[in-house]
């Protein structure tokens, strides 16, 4: 804004109105005149330092929030890794315990590690019967098992929305939302009682 001369009197309303009317059309239809008027009073910009300071403060604030969120997520991830490690160790211990149980009562591992190609079918069948009986007794001693699905294998089944995805594994071309229809390949098993050491 230019400084005003204290001895100068302002223009009257109608004079300003008439001047605005003339200047409006002069600017509208004369590009050179419009440029000269524009150069008389260039728009004032905010000082770069103020803009940069505000932007810098905003960025630092956002960065601080982002860093705090990263630290929170890292802590959550560390806790989840720890829980997964404990769960993984427990699963491994459980699997090894079960394998040891089947080996002790049914010599299951010995049977699997043996090369049975050199034995005739009758010998393999006889060994399988002994192993089957020992493993079954071991399981019955510590677990009660029942079928997850009651339908016969090979039957057509439909799984409605809300089915237990941990108990039933879908295979093949699975897309969209339930209900899903397909063929039951295996009934599956679940433990209804477990007495583990």
GROMACS .gro file of C-alpha atoms in nm:
model
  197
    1UNK     CA    1   0.000   0.000   0.000
    2UNK     CA    2   0.137   0.344  -0.095
    3UNK     CA    3   0.173   0.627   0.151
    4UNK     CA    4  -0.099   0.892   0.138
    5UNK     CA    5  -0.035   1.263   0.118
    6UNK     CA    6  -0.214   1.428   0.415
    7UNK     CA    7  -0.294   1.736   0.198
    8UNK     CA    8  -0.465   1.527  -0.069
    9UNK     CA    9  -0.845   1.479  -0.054
   10UNK     CA   10  -1.004   1.146  -0.155
   11UNK     CA   11  -1.214   1.105  -0.470
   12UNK     CA   12  -1.589   1.112  -0.427
   13UNK     CA   13  -1.809   0.804  -0.458
   14UNK     CA   14  -1.949   0.878  -0.806
   15UNK     CA   15  -1.606   0.969  -0.939
   16UNK     CA   16  -1.467   0.640  -0.809
   17UNK     CA   17  -1.766   0.454  -0.952
   18UNK     CA   18  -1.715   0.612  -1.295
   19UNK     CA   19  -1.339   0.546  -1.281
   20UNK     CA   20  -1.395   0.181  -1.182
   21UNK     CA   21  -1.638   0.141  -1.472
   22UNK     CA   22  -1.395   0.286  -1.726
   23UNK     CA   23  -1.089   0.106  -1.586
   24UNK     CA   24  -1.279  -0.224  -1.574
   25UNK     CA   25  -1.351  -0.218  -1.947
   26UNK     CA   26  -1.009  -0.074  -2.031
   27UNK     CA   27  -0.841  -0.362  -1.844
   28UNK     CA   28  -1.081  -0.613  -1.995
   29UNK     CA   29  -1.018  -0.509  -2.358
   30UNK     CA   30  -0.661  -0.367  -2.349
   31UNK     CA   31  -0.398  -0.626  -2.248
   32UNK     CA   32  -0.110  -0.375  -2.239
   33UNK     CA   33  -0.304  -0.142  -2.010
   34UNK     CA   34  -0.394  -0.437  -1.785
   35UNK     CA   35  -0.025  -0.529  -1.762
   36UNK     CA   36   0.073  -0.172  -1.664
   37UNK     CA   37  -0.198  -0.166  -1.393
   38UNK     CA   38  -0.086  -0.504  -1.266
   39UNK     CA   39   0.276  -0.384  -1.242
   40UNK     CA   40   0.176  -0.077  -1.040
   41UNK     CA   41   0.092  -0.285  -0.731
   42UNK     CA   42   0.249  -0.632  -0.745
   43UNK     CA   43   0.088  -0.877  -0.504
   44UNK     CA   44   0.273  -0.909  -0.178
   45UNK     CA   45   0.391  -1.256  -0.087
   46UNK     CA   46   0.454  -1.383   0.259
   47UNK     CA   47   0.819  -1.381   0.349
   48UNK     CA   48   0.981  -1.711   0.257
   49UNK     CA   49   1.123  -1.749   0.606
   50UNK     CA   50   0.776  -1.741   0.764
   51UNK     CA   51   0.637  -1.995   0.517
   52UNK     CA   52   0.939  -2.219   0.561
   53UNK     CA   53   0.923  -2.191   0.940
   54UNK     CA   54   0.555  -2.291   0.945
   55UNK     CA   55   0.617  -2.575   0.702
   56UNK     CA   56   0.924  -2.685   0.897
   57UNK     CA   57   0.730  -2.685   1.225
   58UNK     CA   58   0.445  -2.883   1.067
   59UNK     CA   59   0.687  -3.135   0.918
   60UNK     CA   60   0.873  -3.176   1.247
   61UNK     CA   61   0.543  -3.225   1.431
   62UNK     CA   62   0.427  -3.485   1.177
   63UNK     CA   63   0.767  -3.653   1.183
   64UNK     CA   64   0.753  -3.673   1.563
   65UNK     CA   65   0.409  -3.835   1.547
   66UNK     CA   66   0.526  -4.076   1.276
   67UNK     CA   67   0.835  -4.170   1.477
   68UNK     CA   68   0.622  -4.236   1.787
   69UNK     CA   69   0.387  -4.453   1.580
   70UNK     CA   70   0.684  -4.643   1.434
   71UNK     CA   71   0.818  -4.709   1.786
   72UNK     CA   72   0.473  -4.828   1.897
   73UNK     CA   73   0.447  -5.062   1.597
   74UNK     CA   74   0.801  -5.191   1.653
   75UNK     CA   75   0.713  -5.269   2.016
   76UNK     CA   76   0.394  -5.448   1.906
   77UNK     CA   77   0.589  -5.645   1.644
   78UNK     CA   78   0.852  -5.744   1.901
   79UNK     CA   79   0.579  -5.863   2.140
   80UNK     CA   80   0.408  -6.059   1.861
   81UNK     CA   81   0.739  -6.220   1.760
   82UNK     CA   82   0.797  -6.318   2.122
   83UNK     CA   83   0.447  -6.467   2.149
   84UNK     CA   84   0.491  -6.649   1.817
   85UNK     CA   85   0.825  -6.786   1.933
   86UNK     CA   86   0.671  -6.917   2.256
   87UNK     CA   87   0.374  -7.060   2.064
   88UNK     CA   88   0.610  -7.212   1.808
   89UNK     CA   89   0.821  -7.368   2.083
   90UNK     CA   90   0.507  -7.505   2.250
   91UNK     CA   91   0.385  -7.649   1.919
   92UNK     CA   92   0.724  -7.805   1.852
   93UNK     CA   93   0.733  -7.949   2.204
   94UNK     CA   94   0.380  -8.088   2.160
   95UNK     CA   95   0.463  -8.238   1.822
   96UNK     CA   96   0.779  -8.400   1.957
   97UNK     CA   97   0.591  -8.531   2.262
   98UNK     CA   98   0.325  -8.689   2.036
   99UNK     CA   99   0.590  -8.837   1.808
  100UNK     CA  100   0.771  -8.979   2.113
  101UNK     CA  101   0.443  -9.128   2.239
  102UNK     CA  102   0.370  -9.295   1.904
  103UNK     CA  103   0.727  -9.425   1.890
  104UNK     CA  104   0.717  -9.563   2.245
  105UNK     CA  105   0.388  -9.751   2.208
  106UNK     CA  106   0.377  -9.824   1.838
  107UNK     CA  107   0.734  -9.788   1.709
  108UNK     CA  108   0.590  -9.544   1.456
  109UNK     CA  109   0.919  -9.362   1.378
  110UNK     CA  110   1.105  -9.692   1.335
  111UNK     CA  111   0.844  -9.803   1.082
  112UNK     CA  112   0.866  -9.476   0.885
  113UNK     CA  113   1.246  -9.480   0.883
  114UNK     CA  114   1.263  -9.841   0.768
  115UNK     CA  115   1.307  -9.909   0.395
  116UNK     CA  116   1.010 -10.140   0.337
  117UNK     CA  117   1.072 -10.193  -0.036
  118UNK     CA  118   1.268 -10.512   0.032
  119UNK     CA  119   0.986 -10.670   0.239
  120UNK     CA  120   0.694 -10.856   0.087
  121UNK     CA  121   0.338 -10.728   0.134
  122UNK     CA  122   0.254 -10.982   0.404
  123UNK     CA  123   0.548 -10.871   0.620
  124UNK     CA  124   0.461 -10.502   0.575
  125UNK     CA  125   0.095 -10.576   0.652
  126UNK     CA  126   0.188 -10.767   0.967
  127UNK     CA  127   0.415 -10.483   1.086
  128UNK     CA  128   0.150 -10.222   1.003
  129UNK     CA  129  -0.107 -10.408   1.214
  130UNK     CA  130   0.125 -10.408   1.520
  131UNK     CA  131   0.215 -10.040   1.470
  132UNK     CA  132  -0.151  -9.948   1.419
  133UNK     CA  133  -0.256 -10.119   1.742
  134UNK     CA  134   0.024  -9.957   1.947
  135UNK     CA  135  -0.036  -9.606   1.808
  136UNK     CA  136  -0.413  -9.636   1.854
  137UNK     CA  137  -0.371  -9.741   2.219
  138UNK     CA  138  -0.137  -9.445   2.277
  139UNK     CA  139  -0.383  -9.197   2.132
  140UNK     CA  140  -0.680  -9.344   2.319
  141UNK     CA  141  -0.486  -9.321   2.645
  142UNK     CA  142  -0.432  -8.945   2.607
  143UNK     CA  143  -0.694  -8.817   2.359
  144UNK     CA  144  -1.058  -8.860   2.267
  145UNK     CA  145  -1.104  -8.788   1.897
  146UNK     CA  146  -1.419  -8.735   1.697
  147UNK     CA  147  -1.486  -8.648   1.334
  148UNK     CA  148  -1.528  -8.280   1.250
  149UNK     CA  149  -1.777  -8.352   0.970
  150UNK     CA  150  -2.048  -8.618   1.002
  151UNK     CA  151  -2.108  -8.664   0.628
  152UNK     CA  152  -1.950  -8.952   0.441
  153UNK     CA  153  -1.632  -8.879   0.247
  154UNK     CA  154  -1.722  -8.799  -0.114
  155UNK     CA  155  -2.056  -8.644  -0.015
  156UNK     CA  156  -2.160  -8.302  -0.150
  157UNK     CA  157  -2.151  -8.043   0.131
  158UNK     CA  158  -2.234  -7.673   0.167
  159UNK     CA  159  -2.056  -7.448   0.415
  160UNK     CA  160  -2.266  -7.152   0.523
  161UNK     CA  161  -2.130  -6.813   0.625
  162UNK     CA  162  -1.966  -6.831   0.968
  163UNK     CA  163  -1.826  -7.182   0.925
  164UNK     CA  164  -1.517  -7.266   1.135
  165UNK     CA  165  -1.228  -7.188   0.900
  166UNK     CA  166  -0.981  -7.339   1.147
  167UNK     CA  167  -1.160  -7.674   1.135
  168UNK     CA  168  -1.239  -7.691   0.763
  169UNK     CA  169  -0.984  -7.633   0.488
  170UNK     CA  170  -1.121  -7.532   0.149
  171UNK     CA  171  -0.925  -7.636  -0.161
  172UNK     CA  172  -0.971  -7.586  -0.533
  173UNK     CA  173  -1.122  -7.277  -0.694
  174UNK     CA  174  -1.241  -7.085  -0.388
  175UNK     CA  175  -1.359  -6.728  -0.442
  176UNK     CA  176  -1.621  -6.490  -0.314
  177UNK     CA  177  -1.815  -6.527   0.008
  178UNK     CA  178  -1.992  -6.823   0.169
  179UNK     CA  179  -2.194  -7.033   0.117
  180UNK     CA  180  -1.938  -7.265  -0.046
  181UNK     CA  181  -2.033  -7.597  -0.205
  182UNK     CA  182  -1.800  -7.886  -0.274
  183UNK     CA  183  -1.707  -8.247  -0.211
  184UNK     CA  184  -1.593  -8.369   0.131
  185UNK     CA  185  -1.249  -8.526   0.090
  186UNK     CA  186  -1.187  -8.608   0.457
  187UNK     CA  187  -1.400  -8.578   0.769
  188UNK     CA  188  -1.116  -8.438   0.976
  189UNK     CA  189  -1.056  -8.499   1.346
  190UNK     CA  190  -1.081  -8.289   1.658
  191UNK     CA  191  -0.978  -8.369   2.013
  192UNK     CA  192  -1.264  -8.359   2.261
  193UNK     CA  193  -1.035  -8.461   2.549
  194UNK     CA  194  -0.662  -8.418   2.587
  195UNK     CA  195  -0.461  -8.540   2.887
  196UNK     CA  196  -0.110  -8.437   2.810
  197UNK     CA  197   0.185  -8.441   3.049
   0.00000   0.00000   0.00000
